[in-house]
Short mmCIF file of C-alpha atoms and ligand atoms in Angstrom, two decimals:
data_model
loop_
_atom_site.label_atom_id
_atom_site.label_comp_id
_atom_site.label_asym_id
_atom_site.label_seq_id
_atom_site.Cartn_x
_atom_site.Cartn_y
_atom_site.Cartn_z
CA UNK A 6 7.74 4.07 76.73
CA UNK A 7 10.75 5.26 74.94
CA UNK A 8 9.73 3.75 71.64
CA UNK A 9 6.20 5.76 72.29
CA UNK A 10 8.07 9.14 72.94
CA UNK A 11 10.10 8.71 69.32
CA UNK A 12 7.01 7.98 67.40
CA UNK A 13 4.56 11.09 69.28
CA UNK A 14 7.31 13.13 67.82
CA UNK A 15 7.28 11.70 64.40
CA UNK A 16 5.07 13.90 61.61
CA UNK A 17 2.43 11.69 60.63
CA UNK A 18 2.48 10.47 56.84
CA UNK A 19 -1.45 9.97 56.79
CA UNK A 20 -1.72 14.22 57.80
CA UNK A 21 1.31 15.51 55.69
CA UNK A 22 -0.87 13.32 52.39
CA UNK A 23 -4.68 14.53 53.72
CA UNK A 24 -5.28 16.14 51.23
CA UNK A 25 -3.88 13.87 48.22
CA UNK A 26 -4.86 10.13 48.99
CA UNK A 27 -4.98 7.13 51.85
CA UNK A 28 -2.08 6.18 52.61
CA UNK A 29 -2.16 2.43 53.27
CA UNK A 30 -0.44 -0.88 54.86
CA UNK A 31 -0.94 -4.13 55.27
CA UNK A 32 -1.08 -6.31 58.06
CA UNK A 33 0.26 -9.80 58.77
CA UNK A 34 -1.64 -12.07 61.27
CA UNK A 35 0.98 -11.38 64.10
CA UNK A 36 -0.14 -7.36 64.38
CA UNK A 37 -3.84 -8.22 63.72
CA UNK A 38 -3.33 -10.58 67.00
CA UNK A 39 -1.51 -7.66 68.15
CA UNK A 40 2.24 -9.54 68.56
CA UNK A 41 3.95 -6.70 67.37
CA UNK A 42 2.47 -3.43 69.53
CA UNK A 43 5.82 -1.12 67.87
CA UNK A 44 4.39 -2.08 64.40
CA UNK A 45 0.77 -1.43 65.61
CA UNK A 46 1.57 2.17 67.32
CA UNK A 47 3.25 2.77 63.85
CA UNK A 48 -0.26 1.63 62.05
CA UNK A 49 -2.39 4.10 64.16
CA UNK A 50 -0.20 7.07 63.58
CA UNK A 51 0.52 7.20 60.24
CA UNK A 52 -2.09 4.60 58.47
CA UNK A 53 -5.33 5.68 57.52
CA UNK A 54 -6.42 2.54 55.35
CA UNK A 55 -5.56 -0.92 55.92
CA UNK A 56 -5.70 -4.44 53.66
CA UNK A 57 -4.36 -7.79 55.19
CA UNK A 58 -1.55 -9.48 53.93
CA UNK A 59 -2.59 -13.11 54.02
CA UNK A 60 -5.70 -13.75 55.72
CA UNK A 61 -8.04 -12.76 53.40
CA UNK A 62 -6.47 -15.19 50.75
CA UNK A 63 -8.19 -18.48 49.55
CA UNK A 64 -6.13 -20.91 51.11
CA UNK A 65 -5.89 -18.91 54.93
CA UNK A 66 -9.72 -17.80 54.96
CA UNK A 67 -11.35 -21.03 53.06
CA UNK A 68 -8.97 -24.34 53.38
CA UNK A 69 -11.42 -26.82 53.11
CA UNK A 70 -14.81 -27.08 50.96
CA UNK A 71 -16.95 -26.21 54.27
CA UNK A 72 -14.63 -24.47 56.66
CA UNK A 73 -14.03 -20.57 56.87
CA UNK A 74 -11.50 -19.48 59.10
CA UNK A 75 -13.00 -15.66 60.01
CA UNK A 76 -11.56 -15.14 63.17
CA UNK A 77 -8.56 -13.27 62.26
CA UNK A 78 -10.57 -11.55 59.51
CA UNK A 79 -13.18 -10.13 62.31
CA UNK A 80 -10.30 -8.84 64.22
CA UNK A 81 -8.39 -7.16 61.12
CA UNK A 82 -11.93 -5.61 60.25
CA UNK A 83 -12.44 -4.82 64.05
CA UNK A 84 -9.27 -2.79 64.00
CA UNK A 85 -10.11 -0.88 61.41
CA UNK A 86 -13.40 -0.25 62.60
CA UNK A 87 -11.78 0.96 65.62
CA UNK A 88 -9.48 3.41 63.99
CA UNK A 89 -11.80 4.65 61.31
CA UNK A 90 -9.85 3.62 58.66
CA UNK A 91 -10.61 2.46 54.95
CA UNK A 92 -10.85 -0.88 54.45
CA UNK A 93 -9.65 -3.24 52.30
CA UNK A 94 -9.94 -6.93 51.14
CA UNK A 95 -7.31 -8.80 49.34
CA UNK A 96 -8.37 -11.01 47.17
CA UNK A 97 -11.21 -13.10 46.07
CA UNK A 98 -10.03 -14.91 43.12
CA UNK A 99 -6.52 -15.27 42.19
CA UNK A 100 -4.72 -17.92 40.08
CA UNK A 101 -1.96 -18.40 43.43
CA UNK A 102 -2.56 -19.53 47.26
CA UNK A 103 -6.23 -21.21 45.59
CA UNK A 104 -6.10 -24.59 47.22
CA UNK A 105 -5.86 -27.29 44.81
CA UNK A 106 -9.79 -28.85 46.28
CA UNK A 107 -11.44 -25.41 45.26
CA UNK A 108 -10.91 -26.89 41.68
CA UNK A 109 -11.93 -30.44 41.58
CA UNK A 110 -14.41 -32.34 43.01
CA UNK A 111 -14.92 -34.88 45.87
CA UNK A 112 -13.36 -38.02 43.96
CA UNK A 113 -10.74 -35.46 42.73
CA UNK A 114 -11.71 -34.81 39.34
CA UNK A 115 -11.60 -31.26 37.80
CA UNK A 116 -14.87 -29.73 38.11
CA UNK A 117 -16.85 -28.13 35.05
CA UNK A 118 -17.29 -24.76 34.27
CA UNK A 119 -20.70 -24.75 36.12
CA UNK A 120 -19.57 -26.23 39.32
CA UNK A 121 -16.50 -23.78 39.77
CA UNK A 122 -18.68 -20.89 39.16
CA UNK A 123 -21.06 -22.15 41.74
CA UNK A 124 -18.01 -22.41 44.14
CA UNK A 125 -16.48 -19.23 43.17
CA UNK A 126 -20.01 -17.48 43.95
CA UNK A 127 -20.28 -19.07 47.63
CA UNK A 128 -17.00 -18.13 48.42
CA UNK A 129 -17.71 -14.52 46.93
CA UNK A 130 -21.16 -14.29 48.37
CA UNK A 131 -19.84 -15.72 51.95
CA UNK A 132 -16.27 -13.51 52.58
CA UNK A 133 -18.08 -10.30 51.10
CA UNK A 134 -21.10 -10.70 52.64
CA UNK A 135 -19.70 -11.26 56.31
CA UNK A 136 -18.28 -7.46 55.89
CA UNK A 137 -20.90 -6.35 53.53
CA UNK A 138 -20.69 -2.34 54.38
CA UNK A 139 -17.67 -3.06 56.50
CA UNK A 140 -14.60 -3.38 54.00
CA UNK A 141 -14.79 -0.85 51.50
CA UNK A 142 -12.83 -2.26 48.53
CA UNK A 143 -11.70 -5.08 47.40
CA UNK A 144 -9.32 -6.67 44.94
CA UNK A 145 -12.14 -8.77 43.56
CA UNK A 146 -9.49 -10.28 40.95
CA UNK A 147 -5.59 -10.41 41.16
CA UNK A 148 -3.14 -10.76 38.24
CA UNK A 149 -5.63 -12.46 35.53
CA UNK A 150 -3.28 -10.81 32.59
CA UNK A 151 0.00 -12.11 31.63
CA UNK A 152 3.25 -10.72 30.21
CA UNK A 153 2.26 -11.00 26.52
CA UNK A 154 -1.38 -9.15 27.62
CA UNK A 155 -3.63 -12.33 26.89
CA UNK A 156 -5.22 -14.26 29.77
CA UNK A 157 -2.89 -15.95 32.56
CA UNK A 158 -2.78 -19.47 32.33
CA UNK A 159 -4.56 -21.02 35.55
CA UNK A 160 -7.36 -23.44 36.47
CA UNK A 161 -9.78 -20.67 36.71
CA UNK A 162 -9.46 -19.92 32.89
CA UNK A 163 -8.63 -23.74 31.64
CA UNK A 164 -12.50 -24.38 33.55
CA UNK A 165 -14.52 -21.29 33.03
CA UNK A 166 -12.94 -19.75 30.25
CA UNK A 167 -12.06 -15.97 29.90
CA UNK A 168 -14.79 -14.46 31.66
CA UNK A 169 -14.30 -16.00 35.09
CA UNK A 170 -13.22 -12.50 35.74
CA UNK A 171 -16.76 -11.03 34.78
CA UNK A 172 -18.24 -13.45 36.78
CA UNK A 173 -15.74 -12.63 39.92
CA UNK A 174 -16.77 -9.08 39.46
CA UNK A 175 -20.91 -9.57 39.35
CA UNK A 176 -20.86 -12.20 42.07
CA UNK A 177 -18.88 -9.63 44.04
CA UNK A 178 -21.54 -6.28 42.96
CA UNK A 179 -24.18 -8.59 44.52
CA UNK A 180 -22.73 -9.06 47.41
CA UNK A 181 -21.76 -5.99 48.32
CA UNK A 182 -23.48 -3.36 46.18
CA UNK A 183 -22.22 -0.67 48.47
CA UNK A 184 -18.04 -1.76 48.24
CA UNK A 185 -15.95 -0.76 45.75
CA UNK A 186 -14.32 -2.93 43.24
CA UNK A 187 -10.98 -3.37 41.87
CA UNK A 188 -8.24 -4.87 39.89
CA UNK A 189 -4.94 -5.35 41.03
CA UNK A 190 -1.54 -6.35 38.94
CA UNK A 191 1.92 -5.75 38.68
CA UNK A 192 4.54 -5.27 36.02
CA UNK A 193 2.66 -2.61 34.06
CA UNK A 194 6.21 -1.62 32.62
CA UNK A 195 5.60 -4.94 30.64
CA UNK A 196 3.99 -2.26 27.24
CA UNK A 197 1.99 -5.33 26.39
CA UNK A 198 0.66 -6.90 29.67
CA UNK A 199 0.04 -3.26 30.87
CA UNK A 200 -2.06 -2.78 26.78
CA UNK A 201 -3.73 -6.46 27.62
CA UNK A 202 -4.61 -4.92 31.46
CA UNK A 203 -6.56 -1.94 29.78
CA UNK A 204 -8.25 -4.23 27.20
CA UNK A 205 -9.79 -6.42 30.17
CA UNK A 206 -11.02 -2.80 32.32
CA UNK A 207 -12.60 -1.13 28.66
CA UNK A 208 -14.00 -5.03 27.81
CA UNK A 209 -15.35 -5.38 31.74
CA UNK A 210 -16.53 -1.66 31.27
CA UNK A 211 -18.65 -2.31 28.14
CA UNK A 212 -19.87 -5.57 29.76
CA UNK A 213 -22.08 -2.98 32.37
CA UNK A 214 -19.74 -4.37 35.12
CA UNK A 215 -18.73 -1.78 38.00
CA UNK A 216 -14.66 -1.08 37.97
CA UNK A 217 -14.26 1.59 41.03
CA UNK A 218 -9.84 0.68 40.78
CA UNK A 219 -6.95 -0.14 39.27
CA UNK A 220 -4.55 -1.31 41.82
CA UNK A 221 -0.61 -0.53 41.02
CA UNK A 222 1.00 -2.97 43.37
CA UNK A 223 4.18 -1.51 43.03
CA UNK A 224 7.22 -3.79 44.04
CA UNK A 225 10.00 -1.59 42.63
CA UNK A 226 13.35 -1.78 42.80
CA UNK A 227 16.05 0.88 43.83
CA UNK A 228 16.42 1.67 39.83
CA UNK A 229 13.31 -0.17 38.25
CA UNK A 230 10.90 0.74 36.73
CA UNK A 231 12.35 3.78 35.62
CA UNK A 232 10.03 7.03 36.97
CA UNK A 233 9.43 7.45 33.55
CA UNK A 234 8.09 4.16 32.90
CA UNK A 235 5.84 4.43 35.59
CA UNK A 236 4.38 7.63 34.69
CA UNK A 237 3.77 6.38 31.17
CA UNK A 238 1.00 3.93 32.10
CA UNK A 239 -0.22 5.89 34.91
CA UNK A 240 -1.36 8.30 32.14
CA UNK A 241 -2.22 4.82 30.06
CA UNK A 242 -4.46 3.70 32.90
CA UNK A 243 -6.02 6.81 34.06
CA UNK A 244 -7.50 6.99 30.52
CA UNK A 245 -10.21 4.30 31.92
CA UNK A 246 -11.81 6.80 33.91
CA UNK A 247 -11.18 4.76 37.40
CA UNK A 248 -8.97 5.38 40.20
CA UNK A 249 -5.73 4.12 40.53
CA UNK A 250 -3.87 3.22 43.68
CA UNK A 251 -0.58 1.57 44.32
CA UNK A 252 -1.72 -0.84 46.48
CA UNK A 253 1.28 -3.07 47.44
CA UNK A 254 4.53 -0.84 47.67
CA UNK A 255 7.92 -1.88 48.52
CA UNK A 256 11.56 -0.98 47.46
CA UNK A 257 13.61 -3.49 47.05
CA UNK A 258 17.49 -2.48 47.59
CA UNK A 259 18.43 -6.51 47.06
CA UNK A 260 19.46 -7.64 43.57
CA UNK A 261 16.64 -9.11 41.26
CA UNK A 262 16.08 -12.84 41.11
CA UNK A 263 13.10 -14.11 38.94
CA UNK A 264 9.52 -14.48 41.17
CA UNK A 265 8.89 -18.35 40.68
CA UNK A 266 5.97 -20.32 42.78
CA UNK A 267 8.23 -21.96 45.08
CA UNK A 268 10.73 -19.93 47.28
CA UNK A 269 14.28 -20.96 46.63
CA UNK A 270 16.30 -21.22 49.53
CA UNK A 271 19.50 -18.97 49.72
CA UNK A 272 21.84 -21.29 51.47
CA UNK A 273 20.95 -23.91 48.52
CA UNK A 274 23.26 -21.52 46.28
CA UNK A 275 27.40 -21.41 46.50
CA UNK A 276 28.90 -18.62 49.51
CA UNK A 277 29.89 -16.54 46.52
CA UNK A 278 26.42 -16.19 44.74
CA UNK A 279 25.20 -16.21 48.48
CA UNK A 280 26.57 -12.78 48.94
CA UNK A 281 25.92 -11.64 45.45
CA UNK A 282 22.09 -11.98 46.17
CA UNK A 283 22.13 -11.03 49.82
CA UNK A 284 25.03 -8.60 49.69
CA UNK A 285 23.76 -6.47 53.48
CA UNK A 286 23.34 -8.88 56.47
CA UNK A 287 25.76 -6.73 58.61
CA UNK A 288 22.86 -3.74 58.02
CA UNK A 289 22.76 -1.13 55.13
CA UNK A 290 25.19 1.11 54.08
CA UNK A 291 24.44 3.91 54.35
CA UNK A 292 25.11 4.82 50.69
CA UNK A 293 22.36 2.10 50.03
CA UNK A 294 19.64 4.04 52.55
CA UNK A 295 20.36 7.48 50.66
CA UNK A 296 19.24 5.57 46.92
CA UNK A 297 16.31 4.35 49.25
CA UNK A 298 15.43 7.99 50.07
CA UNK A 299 16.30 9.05 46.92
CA UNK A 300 14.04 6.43 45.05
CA UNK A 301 10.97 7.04 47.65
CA UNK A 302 11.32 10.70 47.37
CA UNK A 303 11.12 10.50 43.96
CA UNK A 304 8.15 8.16 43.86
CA UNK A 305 6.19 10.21 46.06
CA UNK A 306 7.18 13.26 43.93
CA UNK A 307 5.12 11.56 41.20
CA UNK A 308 2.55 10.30 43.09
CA UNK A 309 1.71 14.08 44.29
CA UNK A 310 2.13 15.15 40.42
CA UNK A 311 -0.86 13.10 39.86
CA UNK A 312 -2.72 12.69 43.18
CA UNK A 313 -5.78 13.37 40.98
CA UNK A 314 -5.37 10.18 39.87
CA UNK A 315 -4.66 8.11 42.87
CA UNK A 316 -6.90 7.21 45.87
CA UNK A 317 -4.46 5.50 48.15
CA UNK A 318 -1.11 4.40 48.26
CA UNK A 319 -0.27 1.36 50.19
CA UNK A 320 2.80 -0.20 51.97
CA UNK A 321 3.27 -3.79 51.65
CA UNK A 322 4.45 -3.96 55.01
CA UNK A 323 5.08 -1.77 58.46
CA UNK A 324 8.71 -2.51 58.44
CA UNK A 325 11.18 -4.14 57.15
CA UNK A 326 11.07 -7.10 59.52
CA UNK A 327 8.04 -7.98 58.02
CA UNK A 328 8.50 -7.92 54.16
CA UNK A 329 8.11 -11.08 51.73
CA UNK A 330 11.00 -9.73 49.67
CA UNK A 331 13.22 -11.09 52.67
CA UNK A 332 12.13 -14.83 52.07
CA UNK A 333 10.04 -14.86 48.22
CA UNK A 334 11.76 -15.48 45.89
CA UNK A 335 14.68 -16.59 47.67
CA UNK A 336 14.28 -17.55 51.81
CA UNK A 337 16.77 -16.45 53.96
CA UNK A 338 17.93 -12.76 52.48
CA UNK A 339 17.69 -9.77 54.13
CA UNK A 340 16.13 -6.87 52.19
CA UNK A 341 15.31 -3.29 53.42
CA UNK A 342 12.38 -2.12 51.11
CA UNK A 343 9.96 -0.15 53.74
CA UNK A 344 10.40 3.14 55.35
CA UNK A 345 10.78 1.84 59.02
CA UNK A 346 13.61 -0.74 59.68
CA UNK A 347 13.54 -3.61 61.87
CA UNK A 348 12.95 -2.09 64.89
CA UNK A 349 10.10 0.42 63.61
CA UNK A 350 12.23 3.03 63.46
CA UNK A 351 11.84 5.73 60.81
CA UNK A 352 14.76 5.28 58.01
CA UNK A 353 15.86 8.06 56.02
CA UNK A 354 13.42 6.91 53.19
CA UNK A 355 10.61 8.22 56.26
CA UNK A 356 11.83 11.77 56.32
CA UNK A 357 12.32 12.13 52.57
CA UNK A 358 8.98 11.13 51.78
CA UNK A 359 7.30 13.58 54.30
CA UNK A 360 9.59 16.44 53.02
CA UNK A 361 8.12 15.57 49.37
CA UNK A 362 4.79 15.78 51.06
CA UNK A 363 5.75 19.26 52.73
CA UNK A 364 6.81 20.64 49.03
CA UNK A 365 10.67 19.90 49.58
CA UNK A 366 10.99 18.42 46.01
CA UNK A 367 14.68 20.13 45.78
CA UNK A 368 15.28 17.66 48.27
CA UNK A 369 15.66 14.45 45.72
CA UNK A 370 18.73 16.57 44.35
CA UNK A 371 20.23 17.29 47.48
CA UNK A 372 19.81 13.43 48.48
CA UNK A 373 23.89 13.04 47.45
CA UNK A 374 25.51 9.56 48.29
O1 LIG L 417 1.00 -19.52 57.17
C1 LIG L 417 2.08 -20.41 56.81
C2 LIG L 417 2.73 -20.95 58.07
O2 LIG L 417 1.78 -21.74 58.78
C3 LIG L 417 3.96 -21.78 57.67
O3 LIG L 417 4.62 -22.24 58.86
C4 LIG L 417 4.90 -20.93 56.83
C5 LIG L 417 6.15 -21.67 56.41
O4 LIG L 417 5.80 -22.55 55.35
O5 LIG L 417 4.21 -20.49 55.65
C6 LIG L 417 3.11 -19.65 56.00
O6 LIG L 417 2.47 -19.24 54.81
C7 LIG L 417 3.22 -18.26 54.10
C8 LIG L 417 2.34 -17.02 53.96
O7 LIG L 417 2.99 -16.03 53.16
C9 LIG L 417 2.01 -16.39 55.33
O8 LIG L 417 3.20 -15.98 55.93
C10 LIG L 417 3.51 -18.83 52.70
O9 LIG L 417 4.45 -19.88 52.83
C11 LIG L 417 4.13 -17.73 51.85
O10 LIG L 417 4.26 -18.18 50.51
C12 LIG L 417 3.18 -16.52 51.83
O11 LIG L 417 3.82 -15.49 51.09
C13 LIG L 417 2.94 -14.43 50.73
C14 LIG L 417 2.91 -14.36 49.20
O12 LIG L 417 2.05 -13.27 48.81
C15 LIG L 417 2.36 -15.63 48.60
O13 LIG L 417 2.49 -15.55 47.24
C16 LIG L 417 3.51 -13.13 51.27
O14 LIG L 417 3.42 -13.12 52.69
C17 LIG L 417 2.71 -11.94 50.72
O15 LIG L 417 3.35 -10.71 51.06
C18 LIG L 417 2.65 -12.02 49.20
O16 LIG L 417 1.83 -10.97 48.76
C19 LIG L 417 1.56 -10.98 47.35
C20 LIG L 417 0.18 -10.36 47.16
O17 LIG L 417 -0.77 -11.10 47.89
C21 LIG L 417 -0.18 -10.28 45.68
N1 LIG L 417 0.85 -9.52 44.96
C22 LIG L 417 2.20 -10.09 45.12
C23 LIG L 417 2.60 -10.13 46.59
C24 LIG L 417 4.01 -10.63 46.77
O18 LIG L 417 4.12 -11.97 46.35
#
C-alpha cells in the first residue's frame, strides 16, 4: 500500500508529454509474468507505449526450426491491449541473439541465399502475423550499418547479400500492411555510420519500400554524445521525411568499456580496475544523481525542441534494477541509468524531466552539484 500511495502522488510522465510524443518502456519477461507488481504500477502510470526487451528476439520467440515460443509474447501484447497502449515489436532480423540453426541447414551446412530468405519470410510472416493489427510498429531490422557506414558484417549479408534488409522490410509490409515499420541503430554520433544509415532509408525509399521510423536507441552516457552531437543528426535524419523516436534510452553514470558479444565478467579484472569500472556499489553520490538530472533534463529539453520530429521516446528499462548496462558489457557492475532506482522509486533524474516537460528549462542551470 505504501508504495501505491507514493506513486498516486507522482505527476505522470505520459500526461506532462501528451501533447509531444509516447513515452515508452520496455519490459523484461519477469513484469510481463507480472513478478515485479512496483515496476508494473510504474508501467501503467506513466507508460503509454510499450516494446519487450527480449522476448520478441530470434533466439527467445523461435529457438528451434519448428518451435515458437508465443506465450509470453500473447501476454506482453495482452497487457498492452489492456492498457491501451502503443505497441511495439523488437526485432525481426538482427545480425545478434539469431540462433546459429536459422542459418544453416539440417546437416549443418550454410544455407543459400534462397533458403534463408524463405526462412526469414516464415519467421516474418508467422511473429507479424500472430499480432497482425495488434502491435503497431516494429523494428523490422536492427543495426544492419556499421561504423564506417557500409553494411555490417553478419550471416544475413555473407548469404543474401545487401538487400536482405529490403527483403526484411516487404516480407514484413505483407504481413502486416496496417503496422508501421522501422529502423533502429545506435551510435549515430559515428558522422559516417550515421551518413551510411541515411543512404540505406533514401536507397529503401526509392526501392517503393514503406519506412514509417527511424529508431534512436539512445544509450548515452552522463557526458556522451555531446547535446550537440545529437541534435546534429536529428536534423540529418529528419531530412528523410520519417519519424524518429529514441527507442531504447538509458544513461549510463558507469565508465565506458567497449560493447563486445560476450559479457566480460567484472571480478575476472584486478580489485583496482574493479573499482575503476564499478566505482558506486555503496549507492550514488549524490553529486553523481544531480549530472543524472542534469543530463536527462537536458535531453528532454531537446527532445521538446523538436517534438515535431519525434513520435515516442522509450526507456530501456523501468528501473534501474532491471538495466543490461549492469551486466553487458561487463557482469557484475552496478549502474544507475533510469529515472526510478532499485526500488521504483522516482530519482532526481524523475522530477527534472517532468519540470522540463512543465517549461522549467532554467532548471538544467540551477541543477548545481
Ligand atoms: O534468458 C537467459 C536465461 O535463461 C539465462 O539464465 C541467462 C544467463 O545466461 O541469460 C538469459 O538471456 C539473457 C537475455 O538478455 C535475457 O535476460 C542473455 O544472456 C543476455 O545477453 C541478454 O541481454 C540482452 C541484450 O540485448 C543482448 O544483446 C539485454 O537484456 C537487452 O537489454 C539488450 O538490448 C539490446 C537491444 O535489443 C538492441 N539494442 C542494444 C540493446 C543493448 O544491448
Amino acid at each position: 500500500m505504501k508504495h501505491n500511495k507514493i506513486i498516486r502522488n507522482q505527476p505522470v510522465l505520459k500526461d506532462v508529454f501528451k501533447d509531444d510524443f509516447y513515452i515508452g518502456v520496455a519490459l523484461n519477461v519477469n513484469q510481463i509474468y507480472d513478478k515485479e507488481p512496483n515496476a508494473i504500477a510504474l508501467v501503467q502510470r506513466h507508460f503509454n507505449s510499450i516494446v519487450p526487451e527480449n522476448i520478441l528476439k530470434w533466439e527467445e520467440v523461435h529457438p528451434e526450426p519448428n518451435k515458437y515460443n508465443f506465450d509470453p509474447v500473447d501476454r506482453f501484447v495482452a497487457f498492452g491491449e489492456k492498457h491501451k497502449m502503443h505497441i511495439i515489436g523488437h526485432t525481426l532480423v538482427w545480425f545478434h541473439q539469431t540462433p546459429d540453426w536459422v542459418f544453416q541447414d539440417e546437416s549443418g551446412k550454410p544455407l543459400d541465399r534462397e533458403a534463408l530468405l524463405k526462412r526469414m519470410q516464415e519467421h516474418i510472416y508467422t511473429v507479424m502475423g500472430r499480432y497482425k493489427g495488434r502491435i503497431h510498429g516494429w523494428d523490422v531490422v536492427n543495426e544492419a550499418i556499421a561504423d564506417d557506414g557500409g553494411f555490417r558484417k553478419c550471416k544475413w549479408l555473407d548469404i543474401i547479400g545487401e538487400d536482405y534488409v529490403v527483403k526484411a522490410y516487404e516480407y514484413a509490409r505483407a504481413a502486416d500492411p496496417g503496422a508501421q515499420l522501422y529502423y533502429n541503430e545506435y551510435d549515430f554520433e559515428k558522422q559516417a555510420k550515421c551518413e551510411g544509415v541515411i543512404r540505406l532509408i533514401r536507397d529503401l525509399q526509392s526501392k517503393g519500400v514503406r519506412i514509417d521510423g527511424v529508431g534512436i536507441q539512445g544509450h548515452w552516457f552522463l557526458d556522451y554524445p555531446r547535446i550537440e552531437e545529437i541534435e546534429t543528426y536529428i536534423l540529418a535524419l529528419s531530412k528523410l521525411g520519417v519519424k524518429l523516436m529514441v527507442t531504447e534510452l538509458d544513461v549510463g553514470v558507469l565508465p565506458f568499456y567497449p560493447v563486445d558479444s560476450k559479457a566480460v565478467a567484472l571480478s575476472s579484472f584486478d580489485p583496482e580496475t574493479q573499482k575503476k569500472y564499478n566505482p558506486y556499489t555503496d549507492g550514488l553520490p549524490d553529486s553523481v544523481q544531480k549530472d543524472l538530472a542534469k543530463r536527462y533534463a537536458e535531453l528532454f529539453s531537446l527532445f521538446h525542441k523538436h517534438r515535431d520530429k519525434f513520435s515516442r521516446i522509450t526507456f530501456w528499462a523501468v528501473h534501474d534494477g532491471q538495466s543490461w548496462r549492469s551486466y553487458l558489457p561487463i557482469s557484475g557492475r552496478t549502474d544507475y541509468p533510469m529515472l526510478f532506482d532499485r526500488h521504483c522509486k522516482p530519482k532526481p533524474a524523475f522530477e527534472a524531466v517532468i519540470k522540463i516537460a512543465q517549461g522549467e528549462e532554467s532548471l538544467i542551470n540551477s541543477i548545481d552539484n
